[in-house]
Short mmCIF file of N, CA, C and O in Angstrom, two decimals:
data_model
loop_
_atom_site.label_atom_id
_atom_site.label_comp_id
_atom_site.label_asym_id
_atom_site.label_seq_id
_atom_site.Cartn_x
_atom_site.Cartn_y
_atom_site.Cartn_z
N UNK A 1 120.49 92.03 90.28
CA UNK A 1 119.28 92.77 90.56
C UNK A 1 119.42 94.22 90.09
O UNK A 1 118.47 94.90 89.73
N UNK A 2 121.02 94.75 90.14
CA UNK A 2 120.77 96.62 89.55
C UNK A 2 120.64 96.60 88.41
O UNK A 2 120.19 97.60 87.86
N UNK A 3 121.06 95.10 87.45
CA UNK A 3 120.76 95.40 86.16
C UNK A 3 119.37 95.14 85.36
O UNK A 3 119.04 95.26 84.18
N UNK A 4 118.75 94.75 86.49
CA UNK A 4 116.65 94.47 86.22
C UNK A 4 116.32 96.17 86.56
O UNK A 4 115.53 96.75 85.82
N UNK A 5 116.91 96.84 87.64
CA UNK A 5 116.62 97.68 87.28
C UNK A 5 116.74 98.97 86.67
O UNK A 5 115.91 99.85 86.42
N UNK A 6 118.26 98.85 86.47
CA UNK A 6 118.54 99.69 85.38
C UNK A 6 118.15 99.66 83.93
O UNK A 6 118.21 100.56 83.09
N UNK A 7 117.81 98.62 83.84
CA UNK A 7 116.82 98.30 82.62
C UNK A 7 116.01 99.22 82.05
O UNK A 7 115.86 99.50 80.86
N UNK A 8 115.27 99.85 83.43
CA UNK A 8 113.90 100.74 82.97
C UNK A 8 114.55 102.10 82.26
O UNK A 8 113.66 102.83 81.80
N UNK A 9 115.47 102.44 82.12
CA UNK A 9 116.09 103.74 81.75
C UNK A 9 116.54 103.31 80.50
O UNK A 9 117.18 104.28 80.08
N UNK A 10 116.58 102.44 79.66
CA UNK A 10 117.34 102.11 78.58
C UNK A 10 115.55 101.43 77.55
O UNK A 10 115.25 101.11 76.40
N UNK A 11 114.98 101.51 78.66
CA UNK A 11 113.77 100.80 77.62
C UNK A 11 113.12 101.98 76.58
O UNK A 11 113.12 103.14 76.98
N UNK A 12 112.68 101.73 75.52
CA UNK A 12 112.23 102.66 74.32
C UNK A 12 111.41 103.25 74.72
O UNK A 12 111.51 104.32 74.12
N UNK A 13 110.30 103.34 75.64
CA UNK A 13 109.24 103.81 76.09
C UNK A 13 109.52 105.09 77.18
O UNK A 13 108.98 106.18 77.34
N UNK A 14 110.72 104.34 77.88
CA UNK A 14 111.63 105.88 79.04
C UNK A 14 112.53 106.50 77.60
O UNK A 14 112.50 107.71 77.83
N UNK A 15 112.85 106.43 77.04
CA UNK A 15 113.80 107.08 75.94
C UNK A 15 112.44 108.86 75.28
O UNK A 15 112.35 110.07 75.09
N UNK A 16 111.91 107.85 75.24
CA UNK A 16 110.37 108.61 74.46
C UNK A 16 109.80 109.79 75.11
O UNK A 16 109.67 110.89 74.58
N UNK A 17 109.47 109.47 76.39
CA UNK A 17 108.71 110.13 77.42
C UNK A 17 109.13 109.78 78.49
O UNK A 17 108.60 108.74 78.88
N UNK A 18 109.99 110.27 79.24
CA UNK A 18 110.80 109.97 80.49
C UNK A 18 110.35 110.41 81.88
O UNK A 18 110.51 109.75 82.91
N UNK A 19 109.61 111.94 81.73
CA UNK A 19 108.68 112.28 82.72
C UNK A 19 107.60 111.23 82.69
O UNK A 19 107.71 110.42 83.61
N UNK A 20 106.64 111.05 81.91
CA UNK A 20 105.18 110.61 82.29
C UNK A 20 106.12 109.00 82.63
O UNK A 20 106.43 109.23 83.80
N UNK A 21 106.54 108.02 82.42
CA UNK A 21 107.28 107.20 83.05
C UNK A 21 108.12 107.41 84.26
O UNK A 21 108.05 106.53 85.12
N UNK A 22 108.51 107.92 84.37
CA UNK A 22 108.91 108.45 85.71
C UNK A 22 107.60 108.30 86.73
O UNK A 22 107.38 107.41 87.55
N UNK A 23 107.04 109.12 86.50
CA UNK A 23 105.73 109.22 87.33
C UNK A 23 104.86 107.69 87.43
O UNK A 23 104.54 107.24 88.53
N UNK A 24 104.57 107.09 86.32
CA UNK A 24 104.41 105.61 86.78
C UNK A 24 105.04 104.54 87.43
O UNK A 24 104.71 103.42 87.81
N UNK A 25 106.23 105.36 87.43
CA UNK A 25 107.64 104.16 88.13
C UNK A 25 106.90 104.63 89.68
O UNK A 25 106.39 103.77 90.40
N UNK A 26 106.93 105.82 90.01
CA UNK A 26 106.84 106.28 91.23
C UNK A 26 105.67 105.62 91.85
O UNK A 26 105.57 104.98 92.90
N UNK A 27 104.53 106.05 90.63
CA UNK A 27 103.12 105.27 91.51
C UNK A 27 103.20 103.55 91.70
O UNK A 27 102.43 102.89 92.40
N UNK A 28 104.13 103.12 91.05
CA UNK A 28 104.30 101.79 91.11
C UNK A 28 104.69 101.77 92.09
O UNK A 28 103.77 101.36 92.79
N UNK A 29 105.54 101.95 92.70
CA UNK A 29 106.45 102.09 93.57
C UNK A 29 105.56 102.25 95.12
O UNK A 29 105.90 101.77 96.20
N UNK A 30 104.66 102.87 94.89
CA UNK A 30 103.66 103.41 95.96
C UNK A 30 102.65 102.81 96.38
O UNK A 30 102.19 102.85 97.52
N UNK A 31 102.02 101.89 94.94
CA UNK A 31 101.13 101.06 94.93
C UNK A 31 101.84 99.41 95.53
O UNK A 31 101.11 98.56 96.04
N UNK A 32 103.16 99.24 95.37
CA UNK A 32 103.66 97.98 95.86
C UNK A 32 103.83 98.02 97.51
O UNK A 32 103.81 97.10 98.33
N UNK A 33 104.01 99.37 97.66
CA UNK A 33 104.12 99.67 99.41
C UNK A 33 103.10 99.41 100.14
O UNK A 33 103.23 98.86 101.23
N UNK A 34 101.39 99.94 99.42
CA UNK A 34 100.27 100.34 99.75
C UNK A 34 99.56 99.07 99.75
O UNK A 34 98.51 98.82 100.35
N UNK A 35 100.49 98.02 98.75
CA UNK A 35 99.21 96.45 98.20
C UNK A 35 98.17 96.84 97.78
O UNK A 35 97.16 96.30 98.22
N UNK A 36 97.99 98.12 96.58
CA UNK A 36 96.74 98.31 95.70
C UNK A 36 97.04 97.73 94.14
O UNK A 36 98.08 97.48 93.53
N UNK A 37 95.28 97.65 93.72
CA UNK A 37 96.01 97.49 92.61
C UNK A 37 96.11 98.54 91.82
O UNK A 37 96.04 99.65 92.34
N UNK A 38 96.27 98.43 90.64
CA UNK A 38 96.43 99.53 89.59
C UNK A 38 95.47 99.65 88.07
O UNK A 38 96.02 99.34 87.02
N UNK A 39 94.72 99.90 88.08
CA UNK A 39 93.68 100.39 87.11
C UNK A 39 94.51 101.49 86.03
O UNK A 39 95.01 102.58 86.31
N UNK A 40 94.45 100.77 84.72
CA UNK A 40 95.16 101.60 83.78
C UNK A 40 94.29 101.68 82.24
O UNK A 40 93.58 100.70 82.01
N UNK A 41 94.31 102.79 81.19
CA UNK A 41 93.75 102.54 80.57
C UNK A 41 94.89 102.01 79.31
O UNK A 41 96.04 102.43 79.22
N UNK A 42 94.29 101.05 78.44
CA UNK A 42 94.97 101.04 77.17
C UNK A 42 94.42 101.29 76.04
O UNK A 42 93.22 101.50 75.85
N UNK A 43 95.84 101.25 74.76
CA UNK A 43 94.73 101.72 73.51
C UNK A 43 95.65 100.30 72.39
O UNK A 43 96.78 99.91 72.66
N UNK A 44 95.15 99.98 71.67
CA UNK A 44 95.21 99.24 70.65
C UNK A 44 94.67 99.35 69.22
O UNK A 44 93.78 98.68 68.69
N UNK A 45 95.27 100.17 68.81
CA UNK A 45 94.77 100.84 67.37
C UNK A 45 94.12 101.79 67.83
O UNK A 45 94.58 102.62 68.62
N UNK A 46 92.77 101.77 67.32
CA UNK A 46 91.22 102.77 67.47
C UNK A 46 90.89 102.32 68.61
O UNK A 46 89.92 102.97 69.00
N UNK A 47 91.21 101.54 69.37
CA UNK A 47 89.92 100.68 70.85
C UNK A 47 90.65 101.00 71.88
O UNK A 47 91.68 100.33 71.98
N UNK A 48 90.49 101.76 72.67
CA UNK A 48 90.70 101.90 74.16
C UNK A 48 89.44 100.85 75.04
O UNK A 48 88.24 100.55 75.00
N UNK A 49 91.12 100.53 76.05
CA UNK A 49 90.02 99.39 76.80
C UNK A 49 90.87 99.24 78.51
O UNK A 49 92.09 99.16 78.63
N UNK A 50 90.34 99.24 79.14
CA UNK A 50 90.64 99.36 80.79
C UNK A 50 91.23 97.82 81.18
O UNK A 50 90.87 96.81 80.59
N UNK A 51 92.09 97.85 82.14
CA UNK A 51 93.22 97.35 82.47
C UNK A 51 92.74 97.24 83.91
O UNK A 51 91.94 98.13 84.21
N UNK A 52 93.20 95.85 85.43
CA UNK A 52 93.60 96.01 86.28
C UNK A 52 94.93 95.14 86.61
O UNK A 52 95.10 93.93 86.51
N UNK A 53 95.43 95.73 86.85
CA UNK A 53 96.96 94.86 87.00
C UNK A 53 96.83 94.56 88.62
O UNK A 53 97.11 95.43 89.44
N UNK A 54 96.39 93.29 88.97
CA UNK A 54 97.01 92.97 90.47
C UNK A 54 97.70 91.90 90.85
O UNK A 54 97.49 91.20 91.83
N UNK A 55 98.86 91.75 89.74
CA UNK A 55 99.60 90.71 89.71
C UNK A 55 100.96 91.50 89.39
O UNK A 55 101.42 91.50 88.25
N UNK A 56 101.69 92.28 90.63
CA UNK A 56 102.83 93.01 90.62
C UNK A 56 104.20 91.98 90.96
O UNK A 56 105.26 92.54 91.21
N UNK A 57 104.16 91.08 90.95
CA UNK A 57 105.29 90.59 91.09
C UNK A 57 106.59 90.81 89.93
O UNK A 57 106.56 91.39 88.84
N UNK A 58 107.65 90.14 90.57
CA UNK A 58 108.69 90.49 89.25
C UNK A 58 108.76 89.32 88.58
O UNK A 58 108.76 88.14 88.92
N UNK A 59 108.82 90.01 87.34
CA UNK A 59 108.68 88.96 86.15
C UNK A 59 107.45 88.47 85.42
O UNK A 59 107.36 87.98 84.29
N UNK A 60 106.36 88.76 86.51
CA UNK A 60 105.16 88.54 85.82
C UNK A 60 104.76 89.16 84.83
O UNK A 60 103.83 88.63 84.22
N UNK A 61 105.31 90.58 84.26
CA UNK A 61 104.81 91.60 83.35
C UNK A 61 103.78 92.37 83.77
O UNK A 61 103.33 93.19 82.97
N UNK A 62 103.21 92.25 85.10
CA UNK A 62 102.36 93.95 85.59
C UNK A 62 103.15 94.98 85.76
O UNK A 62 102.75 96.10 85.43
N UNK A 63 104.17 94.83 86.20
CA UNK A 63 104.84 95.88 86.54
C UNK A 63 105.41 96.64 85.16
O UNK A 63 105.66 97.84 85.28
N UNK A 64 105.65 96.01 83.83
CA UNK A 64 106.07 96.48 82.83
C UNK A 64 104.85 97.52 82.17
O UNK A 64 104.92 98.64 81.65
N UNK A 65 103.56 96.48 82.48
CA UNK A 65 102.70 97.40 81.49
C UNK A 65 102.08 98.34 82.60
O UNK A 65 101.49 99.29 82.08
N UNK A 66 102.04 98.34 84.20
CA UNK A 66 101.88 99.25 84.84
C UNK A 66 102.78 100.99 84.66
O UNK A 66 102.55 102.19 84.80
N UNK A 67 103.77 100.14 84.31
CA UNK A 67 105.26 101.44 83.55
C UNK A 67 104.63 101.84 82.65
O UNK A 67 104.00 102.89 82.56
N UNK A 68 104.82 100.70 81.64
CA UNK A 68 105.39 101.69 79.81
C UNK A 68 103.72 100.97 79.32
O UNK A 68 103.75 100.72 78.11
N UNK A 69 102.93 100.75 79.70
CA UNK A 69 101.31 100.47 79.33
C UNK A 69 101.61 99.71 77.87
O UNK A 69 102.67 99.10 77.75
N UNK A 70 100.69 99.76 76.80
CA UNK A 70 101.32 99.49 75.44
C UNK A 70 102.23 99.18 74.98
O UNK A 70 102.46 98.19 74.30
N UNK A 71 103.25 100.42 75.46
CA UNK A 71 104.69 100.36 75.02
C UNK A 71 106.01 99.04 75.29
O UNK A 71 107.12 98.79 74.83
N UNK A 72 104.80 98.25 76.61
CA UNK A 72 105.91 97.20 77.30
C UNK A 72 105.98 96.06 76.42
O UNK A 72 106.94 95.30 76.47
N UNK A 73 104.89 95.86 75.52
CA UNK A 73 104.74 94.39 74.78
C UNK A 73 104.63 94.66 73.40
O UNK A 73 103.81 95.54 73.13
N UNK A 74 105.17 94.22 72.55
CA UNK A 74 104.59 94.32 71.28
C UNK A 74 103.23 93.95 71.03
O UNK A 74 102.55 94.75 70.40
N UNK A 75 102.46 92.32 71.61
CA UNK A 75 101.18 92.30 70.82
C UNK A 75 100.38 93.61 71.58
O UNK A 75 99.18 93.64 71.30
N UNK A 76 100.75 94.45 72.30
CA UNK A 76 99.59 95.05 73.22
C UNK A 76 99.51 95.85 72.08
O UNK A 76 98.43 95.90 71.48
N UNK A 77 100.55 96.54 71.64
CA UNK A 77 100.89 97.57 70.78
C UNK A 77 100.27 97.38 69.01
O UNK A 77 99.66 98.08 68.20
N UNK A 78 100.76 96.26 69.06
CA UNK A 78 100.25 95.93 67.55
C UNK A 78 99.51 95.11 67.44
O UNK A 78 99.45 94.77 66.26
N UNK A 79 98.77 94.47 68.13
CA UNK A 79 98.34 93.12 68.22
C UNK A 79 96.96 93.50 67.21
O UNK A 79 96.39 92.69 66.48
N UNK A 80 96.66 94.66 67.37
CA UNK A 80 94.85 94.49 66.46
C UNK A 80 95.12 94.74 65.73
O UNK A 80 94.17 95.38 65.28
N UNK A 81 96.40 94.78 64.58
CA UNK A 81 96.97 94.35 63.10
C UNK A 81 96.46 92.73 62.68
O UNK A 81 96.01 92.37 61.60
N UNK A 82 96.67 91.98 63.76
CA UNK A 82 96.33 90.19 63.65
C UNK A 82 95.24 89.66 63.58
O UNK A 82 94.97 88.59 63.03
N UNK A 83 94.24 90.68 64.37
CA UNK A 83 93.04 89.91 64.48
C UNK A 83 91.90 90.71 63.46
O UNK A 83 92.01 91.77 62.84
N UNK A 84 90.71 89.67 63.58
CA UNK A 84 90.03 90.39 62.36
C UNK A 84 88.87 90.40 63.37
O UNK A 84 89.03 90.28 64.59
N UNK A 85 87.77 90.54 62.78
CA UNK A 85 86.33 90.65 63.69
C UNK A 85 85.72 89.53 63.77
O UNK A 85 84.88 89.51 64.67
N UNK A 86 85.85 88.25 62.94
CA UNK A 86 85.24 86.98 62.86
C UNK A 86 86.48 85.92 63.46
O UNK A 86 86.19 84.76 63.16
N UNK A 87 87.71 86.00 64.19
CA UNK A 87 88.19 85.18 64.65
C UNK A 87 88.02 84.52 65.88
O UNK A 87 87.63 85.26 66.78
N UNK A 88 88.20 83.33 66.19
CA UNK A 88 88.02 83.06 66.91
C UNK A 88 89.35 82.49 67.73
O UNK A 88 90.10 81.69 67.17
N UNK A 89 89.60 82.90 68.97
CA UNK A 89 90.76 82.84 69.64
C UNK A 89 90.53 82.38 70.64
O UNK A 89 89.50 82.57 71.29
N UNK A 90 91.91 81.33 71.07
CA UNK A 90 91.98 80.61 72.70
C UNK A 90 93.29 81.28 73.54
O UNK A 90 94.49 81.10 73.33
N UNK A 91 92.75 81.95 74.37
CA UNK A 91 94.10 82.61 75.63
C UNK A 91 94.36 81.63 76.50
O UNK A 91 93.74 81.63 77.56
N UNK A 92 95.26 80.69 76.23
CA UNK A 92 95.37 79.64 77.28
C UNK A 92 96.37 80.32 78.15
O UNK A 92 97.07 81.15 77.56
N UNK A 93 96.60 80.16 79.45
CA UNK A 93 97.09 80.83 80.56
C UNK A 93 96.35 82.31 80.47
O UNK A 93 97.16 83.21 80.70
N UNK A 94 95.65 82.56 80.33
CA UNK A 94 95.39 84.10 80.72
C UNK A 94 95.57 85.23 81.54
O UNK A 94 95.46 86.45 81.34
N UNK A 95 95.96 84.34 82.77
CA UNK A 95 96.62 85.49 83.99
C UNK A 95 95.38 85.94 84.23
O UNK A 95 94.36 85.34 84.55
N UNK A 96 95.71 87.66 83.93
CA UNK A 96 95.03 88.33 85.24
C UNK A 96 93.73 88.82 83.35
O UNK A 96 92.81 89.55 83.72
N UNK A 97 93.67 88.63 82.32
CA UNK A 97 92.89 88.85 81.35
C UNK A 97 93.13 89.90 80.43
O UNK A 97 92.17 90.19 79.72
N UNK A 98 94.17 90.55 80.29
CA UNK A 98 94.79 91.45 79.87
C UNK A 98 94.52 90.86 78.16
O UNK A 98 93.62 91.13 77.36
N UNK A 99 95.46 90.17 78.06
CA UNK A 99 95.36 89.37 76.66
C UNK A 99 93.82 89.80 75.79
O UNK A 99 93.55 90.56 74.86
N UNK A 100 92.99 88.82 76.72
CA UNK A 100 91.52 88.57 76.55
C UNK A 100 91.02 89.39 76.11
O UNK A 100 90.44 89.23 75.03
N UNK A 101 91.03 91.11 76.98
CA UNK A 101 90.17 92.47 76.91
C UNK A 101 90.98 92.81 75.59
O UNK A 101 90.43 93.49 74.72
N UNK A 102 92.55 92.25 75.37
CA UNK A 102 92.67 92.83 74.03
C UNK A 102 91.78 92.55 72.89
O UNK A 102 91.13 93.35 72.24
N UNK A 103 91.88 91.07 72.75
CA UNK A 103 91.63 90.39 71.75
C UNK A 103 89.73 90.87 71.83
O UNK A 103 89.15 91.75 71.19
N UNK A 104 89.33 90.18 72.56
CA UNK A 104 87.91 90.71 72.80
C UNK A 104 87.37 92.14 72.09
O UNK A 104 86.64 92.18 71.10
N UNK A 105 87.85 93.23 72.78
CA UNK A 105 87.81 94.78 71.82
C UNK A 105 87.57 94.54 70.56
O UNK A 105 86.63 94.89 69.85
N UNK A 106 88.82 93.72 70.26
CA UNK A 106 89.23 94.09 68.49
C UNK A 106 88.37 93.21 67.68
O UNK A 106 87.95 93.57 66.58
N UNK A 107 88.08 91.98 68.24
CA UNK A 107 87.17 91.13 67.08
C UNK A 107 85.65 91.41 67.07
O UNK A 107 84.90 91.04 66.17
N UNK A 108 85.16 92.35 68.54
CA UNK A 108 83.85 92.62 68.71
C UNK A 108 83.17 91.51 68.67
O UNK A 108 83.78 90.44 68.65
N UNK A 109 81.74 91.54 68.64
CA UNK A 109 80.99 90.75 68.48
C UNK A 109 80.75 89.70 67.34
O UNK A 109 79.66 89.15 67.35
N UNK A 110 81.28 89.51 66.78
CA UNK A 110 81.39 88.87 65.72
C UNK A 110 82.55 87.46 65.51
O UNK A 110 82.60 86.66 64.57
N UNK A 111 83.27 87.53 66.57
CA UNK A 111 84.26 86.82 66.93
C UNK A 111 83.80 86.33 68.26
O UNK A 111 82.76 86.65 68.85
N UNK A 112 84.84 85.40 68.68
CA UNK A 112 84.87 85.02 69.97
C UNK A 112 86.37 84.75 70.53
O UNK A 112 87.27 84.61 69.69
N UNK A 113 86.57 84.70 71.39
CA UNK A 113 87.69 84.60 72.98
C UNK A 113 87.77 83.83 73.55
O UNK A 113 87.08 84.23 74.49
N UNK A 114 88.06 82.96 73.81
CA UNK A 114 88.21 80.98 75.05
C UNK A 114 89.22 81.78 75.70
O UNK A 114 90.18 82.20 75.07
N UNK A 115 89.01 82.09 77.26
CA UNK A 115 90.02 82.39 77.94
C UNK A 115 90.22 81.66 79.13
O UNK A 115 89.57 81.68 80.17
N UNK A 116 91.35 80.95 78.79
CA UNK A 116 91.44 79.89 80.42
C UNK A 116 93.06 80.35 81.03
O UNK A 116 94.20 80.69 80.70
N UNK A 117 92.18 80.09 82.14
CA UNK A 117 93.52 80.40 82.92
C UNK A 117 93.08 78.96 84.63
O UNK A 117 92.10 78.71 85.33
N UNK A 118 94.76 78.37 84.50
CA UNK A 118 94.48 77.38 85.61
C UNK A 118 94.34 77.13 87.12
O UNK A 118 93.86 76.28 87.87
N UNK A 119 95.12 78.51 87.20
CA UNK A 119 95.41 79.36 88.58
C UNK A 119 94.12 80.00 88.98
O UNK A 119 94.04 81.12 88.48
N UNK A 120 92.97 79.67 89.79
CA UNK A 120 91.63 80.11 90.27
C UNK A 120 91.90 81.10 91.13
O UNK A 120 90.96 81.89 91.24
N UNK A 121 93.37 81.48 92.17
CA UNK A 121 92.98 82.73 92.62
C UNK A 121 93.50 83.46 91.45
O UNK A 121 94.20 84.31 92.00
N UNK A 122 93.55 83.58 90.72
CA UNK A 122 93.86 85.38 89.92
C UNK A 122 92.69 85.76 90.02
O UNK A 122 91.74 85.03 90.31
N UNK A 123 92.63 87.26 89.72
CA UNK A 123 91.54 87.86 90.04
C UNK A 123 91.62 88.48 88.45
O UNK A 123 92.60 88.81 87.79
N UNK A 124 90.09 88.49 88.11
CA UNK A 124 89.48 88.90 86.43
C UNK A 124 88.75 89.99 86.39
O UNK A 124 87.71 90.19 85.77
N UNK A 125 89.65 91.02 87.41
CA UNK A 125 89.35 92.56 87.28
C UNK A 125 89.08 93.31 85.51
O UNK A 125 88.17 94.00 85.03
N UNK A 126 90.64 92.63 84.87
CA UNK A 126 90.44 93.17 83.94
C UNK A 126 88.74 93.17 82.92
O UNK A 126 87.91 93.99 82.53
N UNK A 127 88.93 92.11 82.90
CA UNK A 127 87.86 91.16 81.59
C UNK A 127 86.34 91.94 82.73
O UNK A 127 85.67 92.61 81.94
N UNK A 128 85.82 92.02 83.90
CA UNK A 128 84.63 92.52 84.16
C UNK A 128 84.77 93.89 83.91
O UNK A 128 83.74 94.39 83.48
N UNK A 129 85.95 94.86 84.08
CA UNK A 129 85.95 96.37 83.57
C UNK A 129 85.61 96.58 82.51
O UNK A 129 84.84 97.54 82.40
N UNK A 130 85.96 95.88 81.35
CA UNK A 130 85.51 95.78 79.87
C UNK A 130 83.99 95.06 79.56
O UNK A 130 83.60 94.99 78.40
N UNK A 131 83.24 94.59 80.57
CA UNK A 131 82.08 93.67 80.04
C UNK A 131 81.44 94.40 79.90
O UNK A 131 80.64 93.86 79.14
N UNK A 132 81.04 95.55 80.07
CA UNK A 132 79.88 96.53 79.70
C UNK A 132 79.98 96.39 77.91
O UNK A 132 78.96 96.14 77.26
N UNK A 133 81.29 96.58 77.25
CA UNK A 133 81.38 97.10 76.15
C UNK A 133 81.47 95.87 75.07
O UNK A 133 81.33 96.18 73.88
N UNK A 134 81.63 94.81 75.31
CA UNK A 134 81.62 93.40 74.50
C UNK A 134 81.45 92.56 75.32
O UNK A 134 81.86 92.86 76.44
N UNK A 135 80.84 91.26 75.16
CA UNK A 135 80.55 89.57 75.87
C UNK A 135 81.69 89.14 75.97
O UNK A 135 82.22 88.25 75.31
N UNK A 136 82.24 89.93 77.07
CA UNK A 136 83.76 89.48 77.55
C UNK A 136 83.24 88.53 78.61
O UNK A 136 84.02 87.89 79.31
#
């Protein structure tokens, strides 16, 4: 277990910017005490697009992109290199929709998104924060 979390000090994203990570470790930290969730924004190329992470467990990956946002995943980071505006994509497992609001952003209207997920309680905070801005 000290080496899950010594982890966070060796990751590229704490190497980079160690204060503003720091400070998300902390609110993480605050938000797992409190049972809130966490509303974050992301960016993917040119498209900023809103985030709710309420799936903090370990291992699930909220807690990574609650940390290092972008920086925790590669497709978050690069992912709208892959997609074009006319693709059409299936998010099978989707979780909490993270994936989805990516992919969604980047192909706009012109594309489409199949997002299933099998687990009915997750909650699809993310994907309604973004529906104003595409037929998410």
């Amino acid at each position: 277990m000290i080496k899950y979390y010594l982890s966070f000090f060796f990751h590229k994203e704490f190497i980079k910017n160690p204060i503003k990570i720091l400070f998300r470790a902390i609110y993480l930290i605050i938000t797992l005490i409190t049972k809130k969730i966490i509303n974050a924004n992301l960016k993917s190329g040119d498209i900023s697009y809103k985030i709710s992470i309420n799936n903090l467990k370990k291992n699930q990956g909220g807690r990574s992109i609650a940390i290092f946002r972008e920086g925790s995943d590669g497709f978050l980071k690069f992912g709208h290199n892959l997609l074009e505006s006319s693709d059409i994509i299936v998010d099978g497992g989707a979780n909490q929709g993270i994936y989805t609001v990516l992919m969604a952003k980047n192909i706009g209207k012109n594309g489409e998104v199949l997002s299933i997920e099998p687990i009915t309680s997750l909650d699809r905070k993310s994907t309604r924060l973004n529906s104003s801005h595409t037929d998410i």
